Amino acid sequence: MGDPRVLQSITALYVMVFVWTLVTYLRRRDPLLRDLVWIFAAMSMIFVLRAVRVTYAEPPWQVVSVLVIIIAGQPFLTLRLVSRLRPVSAWLLGAGAAVWIAGAVQIIFLPSSQPSRATWELTALVFALDAIAATLLAREGRKRGGAARTRLWCAAAGTLVLGAGLLLAGTQLTAAAAMWSLVLLAALIYLLAFLPPRWLRRVWSWGAAYSVMRQLLATPADASTRQIWRRYCEGTRRVIGADAVVVLLPGPDGVIVPVSDPELPLGERRYVGGVELLLTSNIAIDALAGWTNPPELAVDLARASGTRFVSAAPLTVPGGALVLLHRYRTLFADDDVDLFAELGAHAAALAERAAVLEERHRLAVIVESSSDAIISTDLDGMITSWNAGAEELYGYSVAAAVGQEFAGLLMPGHREAGRRLRDRVARGERIEEMEVEHRTAAGTPVVASLTASLISDAAGHPTGFACIARDISERRRAEAMFRGLLEASPYAIVGVTADGKIVLINAQAERLFGYHRDELLGRDVDILAPERFRATQPDQRRTYFADPQPQELGVDEPLVGVRKDGSEFPAEVSLSAIETEDGVIVSAAVRDVTERIHAQAERERLAAQAERDAAERRMQHTRRLESLGQLAGGVAHDFNNILAVIASYTELLTDTLAAPEPDQRELSAARADLAQIARATERATRLTKQLLAFGRREITQAQVVSLNHVVGDVEQMLRRTLGEHIHLITHLDRELWPVCVDPGQFEQVLLNLAVNARDAMPTGGTLSIDTGNACLDEDDVADGTGLVPGRYARVRISDTGTGMPAEVAERAFEPFFTTKPQGAGTGLGLATVYGIIAAADGHVRIYSENGIGTTITLVLPATDAEGEAEAQAAVDAPAAETAAPQETILLVEDEAALREAASRILKRAGYQVLVADGGAGALRMAEQHQDPIHLLLTDVIMPNMMGNEVAARLEALRPGIPVLYMSGYAQPVLTENGTLPPGVSIIEKPFTRSDLLERVHARLQEAAAEDSARGV
């Protein structure tokens, strides 16, 4: 070792290795290579230091110190390299750094040619660190296999030997030759660990790969493709010592299929860049270093396996890759990875074999599970295979069928044809679904669809025939059912191919279009459309066939079809596509919607009519509301005038009576005032009756009368009402039929019509009233008047006044409608007329021309009943001319003032009066009074208890007691048509003293007559 040239040569060699390591690191930028650069740099400094000392007798201590400090860092650098391969305690790395720093301090500040105790201790610590690093490397090597294991063990041995050499150098206990021998041995071992020849690395790798190859070859023949790749991953992981091994295989449509050991939660999916991004990296990918933008595939693999570093090598399978997943970086695994990637070709071959076996097994399962009869024969037609479907169809077992001639399955008359069929297939012709009649084991015929083709070997030489037979008996029945449903469909169904030819038609289509079936089959479908639409049909057909989806045509706007005779009809068409053996057929269901369109038009007409009617009702409602306002104003005006008269004359009377001794003139004036009050009361009574008659709430006392008599009775009053400027003419039919009507109400009708006529003739004119008979038939009553055919009495009232426009005449009978100025009318005149005549089952017609006059015609149904006798003469002043009555009357009235007035009138007339303010009081009084009660005089409308209820309950207490009702609104005691029930008597409010006494006396006389008739 003393030859300087030898030392310089060894130094130059290690400097070159250092440079090579540095260049490799600069090319690959692997952190492990960076650590190796520093380790080789430290080792090279040993030889550099020796060369400097040989060259210079007294080298500068600064240079020597720097070189020694670099050499002293070798244990720490080695530990740092180990920490990248496996877990290393932080305190151990800290101890290595501390030893390095302590050595540097001693070298710089305590230079000495003689070793001190501190030097020995420091050298011992360096050796201990190298020994620990060597142990960790050896343990890591035990986890590996192949070249990686041998190289890691070499690295461990080199580290331990180098530590021993540094220990000798520090203690200087032995000769320098022994120290340099250890350093040189360490360097050689390091060279063997880090830079061994390629052939040696392959030898080391093949030793481990051989065991994996044997494991793959021992895979069972029935193992699946995935199981083979799983074994490959398992062996690779065991040898290389990876935490997980994944094989990425290409799937359909760019999907990556992973197979791993251990099994990882990885799914099949696509990745941007795919496997290529993993293969382009020449170092391990740090998948958790997000700042380096690792591939998405590497990130998913690392997260699924709980690792960090991802290495990949290409497999011989196109698009496949071997991926190694580690929690730490790996050293010396490149050769093993490359070898196992090459070994993947053998795994791929085994996987391909398994795939072929799987496919064959799958096909065998498909053939065996097929419901079709699948049969193979040799070139002579002898059966060589027979599946379960064939056994089901023909009834022969496999043992009975194999070895028999296929032609024997045909009916006797078809066997020769079967042999000719075999010859056609032997010439290369393919038979597709030919219907052939076969024979079962039981001898029964069965119709089957037969498909036959030639079987050839890999060289293309024919070896036999493959036959598929399908029982089509059920299909024939289904076709018959389909044909039945097609023919029974209520819609016309037409089947059309893509070229527009009709290939299907049902009976309803024949009836709808008027063609016979043979006339349409094969014809162009455009024949069913009008000529004006045929130019656009081909483009529309091509568009639909490009995407045949169910579609409804003609829903919003009906299409037009044309029959054989040229007549057209509106139609709706439902399109749907049917997949057939001959391609797509479009089924068009055609519906004639003529009747529906007519019905729709009728519905629209009725809806429009209903809308018009509703609008008319709304308008009438609005008019009624307007008329109600007019009525309220008119009635308020009239009642205010009446109330003003009554109030004024009442004050005058009060002043007159307040005087101690009024003179004769004042008394005469008081009597005149009382007459004015009476007349105002009569006006209010007439207005109230008019309102009740309009509302059909007035008490109707119909009689059989002659309208001539009513006209005669009211004629003089009409003349006074009309005035001298209007001439009244009457023409009365002597043979006029009698009618049933309330005479007083009919007088009101004539008076209202006369007043309206007078207002229409302010400058004078003529009013004529004529009567006559009329027989109305079906045509006369067909205009919605509500009348029935029969005999009627007619009254016609005509004037020569201003007349009415048509729009006014149309509304003349509407309640509250008036054309008179504000406050001059209530709008109830003609409405009251209409109400009275309608209540008597009659009808009113109006005819008017503007500027000419108006004619109103009243018709009432004639009756055959005899007229009632004239009413008896009114009773004259009963209090003066007859003896004082002795009867007891129970008076029930809730209005205090009216109750007091009626009580005084009856008491002055001599009656005994029991007074009650309601139904409950009346009943108590009837129970407590011991003497007879001859008459119940009760109001009809009272709170808590109506008058008719009081009468009914009193009847239970005092049977047979007569009742006289009094009311201005007697609806609760009237019948539905507004008349009094038999036996019911009533006096209408307001009434006078004489009216009350007369009605009371008459009711008592009626009761007495009834008692006499009963013999009471």
XYZ file of N, CA and C in Angstrom, residues 377-587:
633
model
N -72.748 -32.536 -36.010
C -72.603 -33.820 -36.697
C -71.273 -33.830 -37.429
N -70.850 -35.031 -37.822
C -69.661 -35.109 -38.673
C -70.072 -34.905 -40.118
N -69.141 -35.029 -41.002
C -69.441 -34.758 -42.414
C -70.414 -35.782 -43.000
N -70.554 -36.934 -42.372
C -71.512 -37.942 -42.852
C -72.894 -37.757 -42.249
N -73.048 -36.734 -41.414
C -74.355 -36.477 -40.824
C -74.624 -37.252 -39.566
N -73.622 -37.864 -38.972
C -73.811 -38.605 -37.737
C -73.663 -37.634 -36.550
N -74.555 -37.730 -35.603
C -74.603 -36.800 -34.472
C -73.405 -37.042 -33.562
N -72.698 -35.930 -33.243
C -71.523 -36.030 -32.367
C -71.725 -35.311 -31.026
N -72.647 -34.358 -30.952
C -72.941 -33.696 -29.675
C -74.432 -33.405 -29.614
N -74.951 -33.319 -28.376
C -76.410 -33.254 -28.172
C -76.648 -32.547 -26.835
N -77.272 -31.366 -26.851
C -77.442 -30.601 -25.608
C -78.802 -30.899 -24.977
N -79.011 -30.268 -23.800
C -80.256 -30.507 -23.070
C -81.462 -29.999 -23.836
N -81.300 -28.902 -24.617
C -82.412 -28.396 -25.411
C -82.857 -29.410 -26.453
N -81.878 -30.117 -27.061
C -82.226 -31.145 -28.035
C -82.950 -32.301 -27.347
N -82.485 -32.656 -26.152
C -83.149 -33.730 -25.413
C -84.588 -33.340 -25.082
N -84.791 -32.058 -24.734
C -86.134 -31.579 -24.424
C -87.021 -31.562 -25.655
N -86.471 -31.151 -26.796
C -87.274 -31.019 -28.012
C -87.628 -32.379 -28.606
N -86.634 -33.272 -28.721
C -86.867 -34.529 -29.437
C -87.202 -35.702 -28.511
N -86.822 -35.590 -27.242
C -87.136 -36.682 -26.328
C -86.089 -37.768 -26.269
N -84.965 -37.623 -26.986
C -83.882 -38.614 -26.948
C -82.841 -38.178 -25.920
N -82.272 -39.135 -25.207
C -81.169 -38.834 -24.304
C -79.888 -38.673 -25.107
N -78.833 -38.180 -24.443
C -77.554 -37.987 -25.129
C -77.016 -39.339 -25.632
N -77.091 -40.360 -24.803
C -76.565 -41.669 -25.194
C -77.323 -42.244 -26.376
N -78.640 -41.993 -26.431
C -79.443 -42.544 -27.523
C -79.255 -41.769 -28.814
N -78.887 -40.470 -28.717
C -78.825 -39.640 -29.918
C -77.451 -39.661 -30.564
N -76.376 -39.596 -29.763
C -75.024 -39.529 -30.324
C -74.738 -40.822 -31.097
N -74.231 -40.633 -32.322
C -73.928 -41.775 -33.183
C -75.034 -42.095 -34.161
N -76.221 -41.435 -33.974
C -77.320 -41.661 -34.911
C -77.261 -40.626 -36.037
N -77.923 -40.941 -37.158
C -77.956 -40.024 -38.300
C -78.946 -38.897 -38.026
N -78.517 -37.696 -38.336
C -79.375 -36.530 -38.086
C -80.660 -36.608 -38.897
N -80.578 -37.174 -40.121
C -81.772 -37.261 -40.962
C -82.856 -38.090 -40.295
N -82.486 -38.958 -39.337
C -83.487 -39.757 -38.647
C -84.405 -38.928 -37.771
N -84.046 -37.665 -37.499
C -84.910 -36.788 -36.696
C -86.021 -36.162 -37.520
N -85.937 -36.296 -38.853
C -86.950 -35.707 -39.715
C -88.072 -36.712 -39.939
N -89.240 -36.178 -40.314
C -90.346 -37.060 -40.664
C -89.949 -37.896 -41.872
N -90.493 -39.114 -42.005
C -90.058 -40.009 -43.106
C -90.105 -39.358 -44.475
N -91.048 -38.535 -44.722
C -91.145 -37.910 -46.046
C -90.171 -36.782 -46.268
N -89.442 -36.364 -45.232
C -88.539 -35.227 -45.355
C -87.071 -35.625 -45.221
N -86.766 -36.915 -45.071
C -85.379 -37.302 -44.809
C -84.481 -37.082 -46.018
N -84.983 -37.381 -47.190
C -84.166 -37.150 -48.390
C -83.909 -35.665 -48.565
N -84.910 -34.869 -48.271
C -84.709 -33.419 -48.340
C -83.670 -32.976 -47.324
N -83.631 -33.666 -46.162
C -82.632 -33.342 -45.166
C -81.229 -33.639 -45.647
N -81.055 -34.733 -46.385
C -79.727 -35.047 -46.921
C -79.300 -34.012 -47.958
N -80.253 -33.589 -48.785
C -79.912 -32.546 -49.775
C -79.544 -31.245 -49.047
N -80.224 -31.008 -47.959
C -79.902 -29.816 -47.160
C -78.476 -29.903 -46.620
N -78.055 -31.114 -46.192
C -76.698 -31.302 -45.708
C -75.688 -31.045 -46.814
N -75.995 -31.468 -48.033
C -75.087 -31.231 -49.151
C -74.948 -29.739 -49.438
N -76.022 -29.001 -49.300
C -75.951 -27.546 -49.535
C -75.039 -26.878 -48.503
N -75.144 -27.310 -47.261
C -74.293 -26.736 -46.220
C -72.848 -27.120 -46.449
N -72.602 -28.362 -46.917
C -71.237 -28.813 -47.182
C -70.579 -27.977 -48.272
N -71.382 -27.425 -49.175
C -70.830 -26.562 -50.249
C -70.581 -25.135 -49.735
N -70.826 -24.895 -48.466
C -70.557 -23.570 -47.890
C -71.786 -22.697 -47.751
N -72.949 -23.203 -48.127
C -74.174 -22.416 -48.014
C -74.675 -22.462 -46.560
N -75.176 -21.339 -46.065
C -75.693 -21.276 -44.696
C -77.218 -21.287 -44.756
N -77.820 -22.152 -43.965
C -79.273 -22.263 -43.906
C -79.769 -21.462 -42.705
N -80.670 -20.514 -42.953
C -81.168 -19.633 -41.897
C -82.652 -19.902 -41.654
N -82.970 -20.439 -40.461
C -84.336 -20.576 -39.945
C -85.299 -21.144 -40.995
N -84.959 -22.260 -41.496
C -85.846 -22.964 -42.419
C -86.837 -23.801 -41.598
N -88.116 -23.675 -41.907
C -89.133 -24.427 -41.181
C -89.165 -25.854 -41.714
N -88.895 -26.820 -40.827
C -88.829 -28.239 -41.192
C -89.656 -29.012 -40.169
N -90.360 -30.028 -40.644
C -91.173 -30.852 -39.756
C -90.317 -32.006 -39.234
N -90.085 -32.029 -37.930
C -89.265 -33.048 -37.290
C -90.157 -34.077 -36.600
N -89.485 -35.122 -36.105
C -90.213 -36.192 -35.413
C -89.564 -36.404 -34.048
N -90.394 -36.507 -32.998
C -89.884 -36.733 -31.650
C -89.721 -38.229 -31.402
N -89.159 -38.557 -30.236
C -88.971 -39.964 -29.892
C -90.307 -40.686 -29.789
N -91.367 -39.936 -29.434
C -92.691 -40.541 -29.334
C -93.361 -40.667 -30.688
N -92.722 -40.152 -31.759
C -93.291 -40.248 -33.091
C -94.207 -39.097 -33.453
N -94.396 -38.128 -32.551
C -95.271 -36.997 -32.856
C -94.500 -35.959 -33.665
N -95.157 -35.342 -34.641
C -94.477 -34.321 -35.450
C -94.353 -33.010 -34.680
N -93.300 -32.268 -34.936
C -93.099 -30.956 -34.352
C -92.455 -30.074 -35.408
N -92.966 -28.863 -35.573
C -92.430 -27.916 -36.549
C -91.311 -27.120 -35.872
N -90.138 -27.188 -36.477
C -88.981 -26.495 -35.906
C -88.343 -25.617 -36.964
N -87.744 -24.528 -36.476
C -86.969 -23.629 -37.332
C -85.522 -24.088 -37.275
N -84.940 -24.442 -38.425
C -83.616 -25.043 -38.480
C -82.611 -24.066 -39.079
N -81.475 -23.893 -38.354
C -80.348 -23.105 -38.852
C -79.131 -24.026 -38.869
N -78.440 -24.098 -40.012
C -77.309 -25.024 -40.160
C -76.135 -24.302 -40.792
N -74.924 -24.648 -40.333
C -73.707 -24.046 -40.886
C -72.586 -25.078 -40.817
N -71.477 -24.813 -41.553
C -70.342 -25.724 -41.651
C -69.354 -25.450 -40.522
N -68.789 -26.516 -39.913
C -67.756 -26.388 -38.876
C -66.405 -26.666 -39.523
N -65.441 -25.743 -39.319
C -64.100 -25.903 -39.904
C -63.074 -25.853 -38.791
N -61.909 -26.511 -39.050
C -60.826 -26.468 -38.058
C -59.990 -25.228 -38.261
N -58.886 -25.135 -37.502
C -58.050 -23.945 -37.575
C -57.464 -23.729 -38.957
N -57.255 -24.817 -39.690
C -56.693 -24.696 -41.040
C -57.754 -24.413 -42.092
N -59.022 -24.359 -41.671
C -60.089 -24.085 -42.620
C -60.694 -25.310 -43.260
N -60.292 -26.494 -42.824
C -60.852 -27.717 -43.386
C -62.160 -28.065 -42.685
N -63.209 -28.412 -43.443
C -64.496 -28.756 -42.824
C -64.382 -30.034 -42.004
N -65.013 -29.991 -40.827
C -64.985 -31.171 -39.956
C -66.383 -31.663 -39.604
N -67.393 -30.869 -39.882
C -68.742 -31.314 -39.558
C -69.743 -30.187 -39.749
N -70.926 -30.369 -39.137
C -72.015 -29.405 -39.276
C -72.548 -29.046 -37.890
N -72.970 -27.785 -37.776
C -73.632 -27.315 -36.562
C -75.074 -26.988 -36.902
N -76.008 -27.504 -36.113
C -77.432 -27.310 -36.376
C -78.105 -26.773 -35.111
N -78.969 -25.793 -35.303
C -79.778 -25.238 -34.211
C -81.230 -25.376 -34.621
N -81.999 -26.093 -33.810
C -83.426 -26.299 -34.086
C -84.229 -25.661 -32.961
N -85.261 -24.912 -33.327
C -86.107 -24.227 -32.351
C -87.555 -24.583 -32.618
N -88.225 -24.966 -31.563
C -89.648 -25.284 -31.668
C -90.414 -23.983 -31.881
N -91.096 -23.882 -33.015
C -91.829 -22.641 -33.337
C -93.331 -22.852 -33.247
N -93.752 -23.916 -32.591
C -95.193 -24.136 -32.443
C -95.822 -22.988 -31.658
N -95.147 -22.580 -30.573
C -95.669 -21.477 -29.763
C -95.668 -20.174 -30.557
N -94.620 -20.001 -31.390
C -94.563 -18.784 -32.201
C -95.699 -18.751 -33.199
N -96.006 -19.904 -33.770
C -97.125 -19.949 -34.710
C -98.431 -19.582 -34.018
N -98.603 -20.105 -32.802
C -99.811 -19.738 -32.053
C -99.815 -18.247 -31.736
N -98.628 -17.697 -31.375
C -98.544 -16.261 -31.087
C -98.827 -15.434 -32.336
N -98.329 -15.904 -33.490
C -98.605 -15.189 -34.732
C -100.093 -15.209 -35.040
N -100.730 -16.367 -34.780
C -102.174 -16.443 -35.006
C -102.906 -15.491 -34.064
N -102.433 -15.421 -32.801
C -103.052 -14.504 -31.852
C -102.829 -13.055 -32.278
N -101.593 -12.756 -32.713
C -101.304 -11.413 -33.188
C -102.188 -11.041 -34.367
N -102.359 -11.983 -35.292
C -103.221 -11.722 -36.443
C -104.657 -11.489 -35.984
N -105.112 -12.274 -34.974
C -106.464 -12.072 -34.470
C -106.631 -10.711 -33.826
N -105.630 -10.312 -32.999
C -105.697 -8.991 -32.384
C -105.628 -7.890 -33.426
N -104.793 -8.113 -34.441
C -104.664 -7.109 -35.500
C -105.987 -6.921 -36.222
N -106.647 -8.029 -36.516
C -107.903 -7.935 -37.246
C -109.023 -7.397 -36.364
N -108.932 -7.639 -35.037
C -109.991 -7.182 -34.137
C -109.805 -5.741 -33.695
N -108.696 -5.116 -34.038
C -108.433 -3.745 -33.601
C -109.476 -2.794 -34.184
N -109.980 -1.858 -33.381
C -110.941 -0.877 -33.909
C -110.279 0.187 -34.779
N -108.947 0.207 -34.803
C -108.222 1.180 -35.596
C -107.722 0.534 -36.884
N -107.585 1.355 -37.887
C -106.999 0.885 -39.138
C -105.483 0.848 -38.971
N -104.877 -0.330 -39.094
C -103.441 -0.501 -38.875
C -102.776 -0.818 -40.204
N -101.739 -0.037 -40.502
C -100.995 -0.187 -41.752
C -99.516 -0.293 -41.384
N -98.834 -1.357 -41.838
C -97.409 -1.528 -41.618
C -96.631 -1.086 -42.845
N -95.586 -0.249 -42.614
C -94.843 0.369 -43.720
C -93.358 0.139 -43.486
N -92.617 -0.202 -44.559
C -91.168 -0.348 -44.490
C -90.498 0.989 -44.781
N -89.163 0.996 -44.669
C -88.424 2.257 -44.836
C -88.583 2.844 -46.230
N -88.834 2.002 -47.255
C -89.015 2.521 -48.613
C -90.451 2.906 -48.907
N -91.314 2.900 -47.855
C -92.680 3.366 -48.022
C -93.646 2.324 -48.547
N -93.254 1.052 -48.595
C -94.134 0.000 -49.107
C -95.000 -0.537 -47.970
N -96.268 -0.803 -48.305
C -97.205 -1.372 -47.339
C -96.997 -2.879 -47.281
N -96.714 -3.396 -46.066
C -96.485 -4.827 -45.906
C -97.469 -5.442 -44.918
N -98.312 -4.612 -44.288
C -99.234 -5.125 -43.296
C -100.492 -4.271 -43.320
N -101.646 -4.940 -43.235
C -102.911 -4.214 -43.246
C -103.952 -5.078 -42.566
N -104.863 -4.464 -41.816
C -105.912 -5.236 -41.161
C -107.273 -4.928 -41.783
N -108.295 -5.644 -41.298
C -109.628 -5.519 -41.896
C -110.190 -4.121 -41.724
N -109.918 -3.465 -40.556
C -110.443 -2.121 -40.346
C -109.842 -1.144 -41.346
N -108.572 -1.346 -41.727
C -107.968 -0.484 -42.748
C -108.669 -0.682 -44.087
N -109.048 -1.919 -44.402
C -109.806 -2.150 -45.631
C -111.116 -1.392 -45.608
N -111.820 -1.447 -44.466
C -113.111 -0.763 -44.381
C -112.940 0.753 -44.412
N -111.900 1.265 -43.735
C -111.733 2.718 -43.666
C -111.355 3.307 -45.017
N -110.384 2.682 -45.699
C -109.894 3.258 -46.955
C -110.631 2.731 -48.174
N -111.397 1.667 -48.048
C -112.177 1.166 -49.166
C -111.414 0.284 -50.139
N -110.193 -0.098 -49.798
C -109.391 -0.975 -50.658
C -109.499 -2.415 -50.167
N -109.325 -3.342 -51.090
C -109.140 -4.728 -50.697
C -107.686 -4.911 -50.281
N -107.430 -5.899 -49.415
C -106.084 -6.131 -48.897
C -105.066 -6.300 -50.016
N -105.412 -7.065 -51.038
C -104.466 -7.321 -52.128
C -104.165 -6.056 -52.926
N -105.065 -5.100 -52.903
C -104.836 -3.859 -53.649
C -103.813 -2.953 -52.955
N -103.606 -3.134 -51.631
C -102.693 -2.255 -50.896
C -101.336 -2.888 -50.612
N -101.282 -4.195 -50.379
C -100.006 -4.837 -50.059
C -99.013 -4.638 -51.197
N -97.837 -4.108 -50.858
C -96.807 -3.838 -51.857
C -96.918 -2.482 -52.500
N -98.031 -1.764 -52.296
C -98.196 -0.425 -52.867
C -97.514 0.603 -51.973
N -97.265 1.784 -52.550
C -96.661 2.875 -51.787
C -97.717 3.459 -50.846
N -97.313 3.744 -49.598
C -98.262 4.239 -48.608
C -98.792 5.620 -48.965
N -98.102 6.344 -49.845
C -98.563 7.676 -50.229
C -99.929 7.644 -50.884
N -100.369 6.469 -51.356
C -101.679 6.370 -52.011
C -102.797 6.684 -51.029
N -102.513 6.591 -49.710
C -103.539 6.841 -48.706
C -103.581 8.304 -48.272
N -102.740 9.152 -48.861
C -102.714 10.581 -48.542
C -103.163 11.366 -49.764
N -103.799 12.536 -49.571
C -104.201 13.354 -50.722
C -103.000 13.743 -51.575
N -103.277 13.999 -52.816
C -102.227 14.305 -53.783
C -101.407 15.517 -53.360
N -102.028 16.487 -52.717
C -101.335 17.736 -52.374
C -100.300 17.546 -51.266
N -100.363 16.422 -50.530
C -99.419 16.180 -49.445
C -98.339 15.167 -49.809
N -98.413 14.530 -50.953
C -97.526 13.417 -51.240
C -96.084 13.837 -51.475
N -95.845 15.074 -51.882
C -94.476 15.494 -52.187
C -93.599 15.511 -50.934
N -94.208 15.766 -49.767
C -93.414 15.861 -48.539
C -93.324 14.532 -47.789
N -94.048 13.523 -48.244
C -94.080 12.266 -47.513
C -92.708 11.574 -47.429
N -91.930 11.454 -48.513
C -90.643 10.736 -48.416
C -89.689 11.337 -47.394
N -89.565 12.685 -47.355
C -88.657 13.310 -46.385
C -89.127 13.051 -44.956
N -90.408 13.149 -44.717
C -90.929 12.885 -43.373
C -90.694 11.436 -42.976
N -90.831 10.520 -43.944
C -90.629 9.108 -43.649
C -89.170 8.833 -43.318
N -88.243 9.426 -44.060
C -86.818 9.223 -43.786
C -86.458 9.776 -42.404
N -87.016 10.928 -42.045
C -86.728 11.513 -40.737
C -87.212 10.608 -39.619
N -88.393 10.024 -39.775
C -88.908 9.156 -38.709
C -88.109 7.860 -38.613
N -87.765 7.252 -39.741
C -87.024 5.998 -39.700
C -85.617 6.192 -39.145
N -85.086 7.426 -39.217
C -83.759 7.682 -38.637
C -83.788 7.553 -37.111
N -84.924 7.863 -36.498
C -85.066 7.715 -35.044
C -86.508 7.312 -34.756
N -86.835 6.042 -34.948
C -88.239 5.609 -34.846
C -88.705 5.487 -33.400
N -89.258 6.563 -32.873
C -89.810 6.576 -31.529
C -91.335 6.679 -31.608
N -92.062 6.142 -30.607
C -93.526 6.284 -30.616
C -93.931 7.747 -30.740
N -94.908 8.002 -31.591
C -95.255 9.386 -31.889
C -96.738 9.472 -32.235
N -97.379 10.569 -31.786
C -98.777 10.827 -32.100
C -98.842 11.977 -33.094
N -99.534 11.762 -34.212
C -99.673 12.778 -35.251
C -101.135 13.165 -35.386
N -101.356 14.455 -35.667
C -102.709 14.913 -35.916
C -103.506 15.204 -34.669
N -102.845 15.297 -33.496
C -103.594 15.552 -32.265
C -104.074 16.996 -32.232
N -103.162 17.931 -32.498
C -103.554 19.343 -32.501
C -104.269 19.719 -33.796
N -103.733 19.280 -34.906
C -104.321 19.563 -36.217
C -104.460 18.240 -36.945
N -105.705 17.737 -37.132
C -105.882 16.411 -37.746
C -105.241 16.326 -39.131
N -104.694 15.134 -39.401
C -104.195 14.848 -40.740
C -105.376 14.545 -41.660
N -105.063 14.364 -42.920
C -106.116 14.112 -43.911
C -105.799 12.805 -44.614
N -106.752 11.887 -44.603
C -106.636 10.645 -45.348
C -107.578 10.658 -46.539
N -107.277 9.812 -47.505
C -108.110 9.760 -48.708
C -108.506 8.310 -48.958
N -109.777 8.097 -49.270
C -110.294 6.763 -49.541
C -110.122 6.423 -51.015
N -110.476 5.197 -51.337
C -110.357 4.739 -52.714
C -111.240 5.553 -53.637
N -112.434 5.977 -53.137
C -113.353 6.758 -53.971
C -112.984 8.228 -54.041
N -111.851 8.631 -53.403
C -111.390 10.009 -53.454
C -111.887 10.889 -52.339
N -112.820 10.395 -51.530
C -113.313 11.197 -50.412
C -112.237 11.294 -49.328
N -112.194 12.436 -48.661
C -111.198 12.688 -47.630
C -111.851 12.682 -46.252
N -111.049 12.430 -45.226
C -111.545 12.399 -43.854
C -110.423 12.840 -42.921
N -110.766 13.490 -41.812
C -109.733 13.866 -40.826
C -109.311 12.641 -40.031
N -108.037 12.599 -39.670
C -107.518 11.394 -39.009
C -106.416 11.771 -38.020
N -106.258 10.896 -37.033
C -105.107 10.899 -36.135
C -104.334 9.611 -36.371
N -103.006 9.685 -36.249
C -102.154 8.530 -36.540
C -101.191 8.336 -35.379
N -101.118 7.110 -34.854
C -100.138 6.732 -33.836
C -99.065 5.878 -34.499
N -97.803 6.320 -34.415
C -96.696 5.609 -35.044
C -95.878 4.874 -33.985
N -95.489 3.672 -34.313
C -94.591 2.902 -33.453
C -93.773 1.978 -34.344
N -92.539 1.690 -33.910
C -91.618 0.873 -34.708
C -91.601 -0.552 -34.183
N -91.532 -1.509 -35.107
C -91.469 -2.929 -34.772
C -90.208 -3.504 -35.413
N -89.340 -4.093 -34.575
C -88.137 -4.734 -35.083
C -88.495 -6.133 -35.596
N -88.199 -6.382 -36.856
C -88.471 -7.689 -37.449
C -87.193 -8.224 -38.086
N -87.287 -9.454 -38.564
C -86.129 -10.060 -39.213
C -85.769 -9.331 -40.501
N -86.742 -8.698 -41.104
C -86.507 -7.992 -42.357
C -86.220 -6.515 -42.149
N -86.010 -6.096 -40.920
C -85.738 -4.696 -40.634
C -86.888 -4.066 -39.868
N -86.841 -2.752 -39.771
C -87.838 -2.013 -39.008
C -89.097 -1.824 -39.848
N -90.234 -2.133 -39.232
C -91.535 -1.865 -39.837
C -92.242 -0.869 -38.929
N -92.756 0.187 -39.507
C -93.488 1.195 -38.748
C -94.968 0.872 -38.831
N -95.576 0.715 -37.641
C -97.010 0.461 -37.564
C -97.726 1.786 -37.386
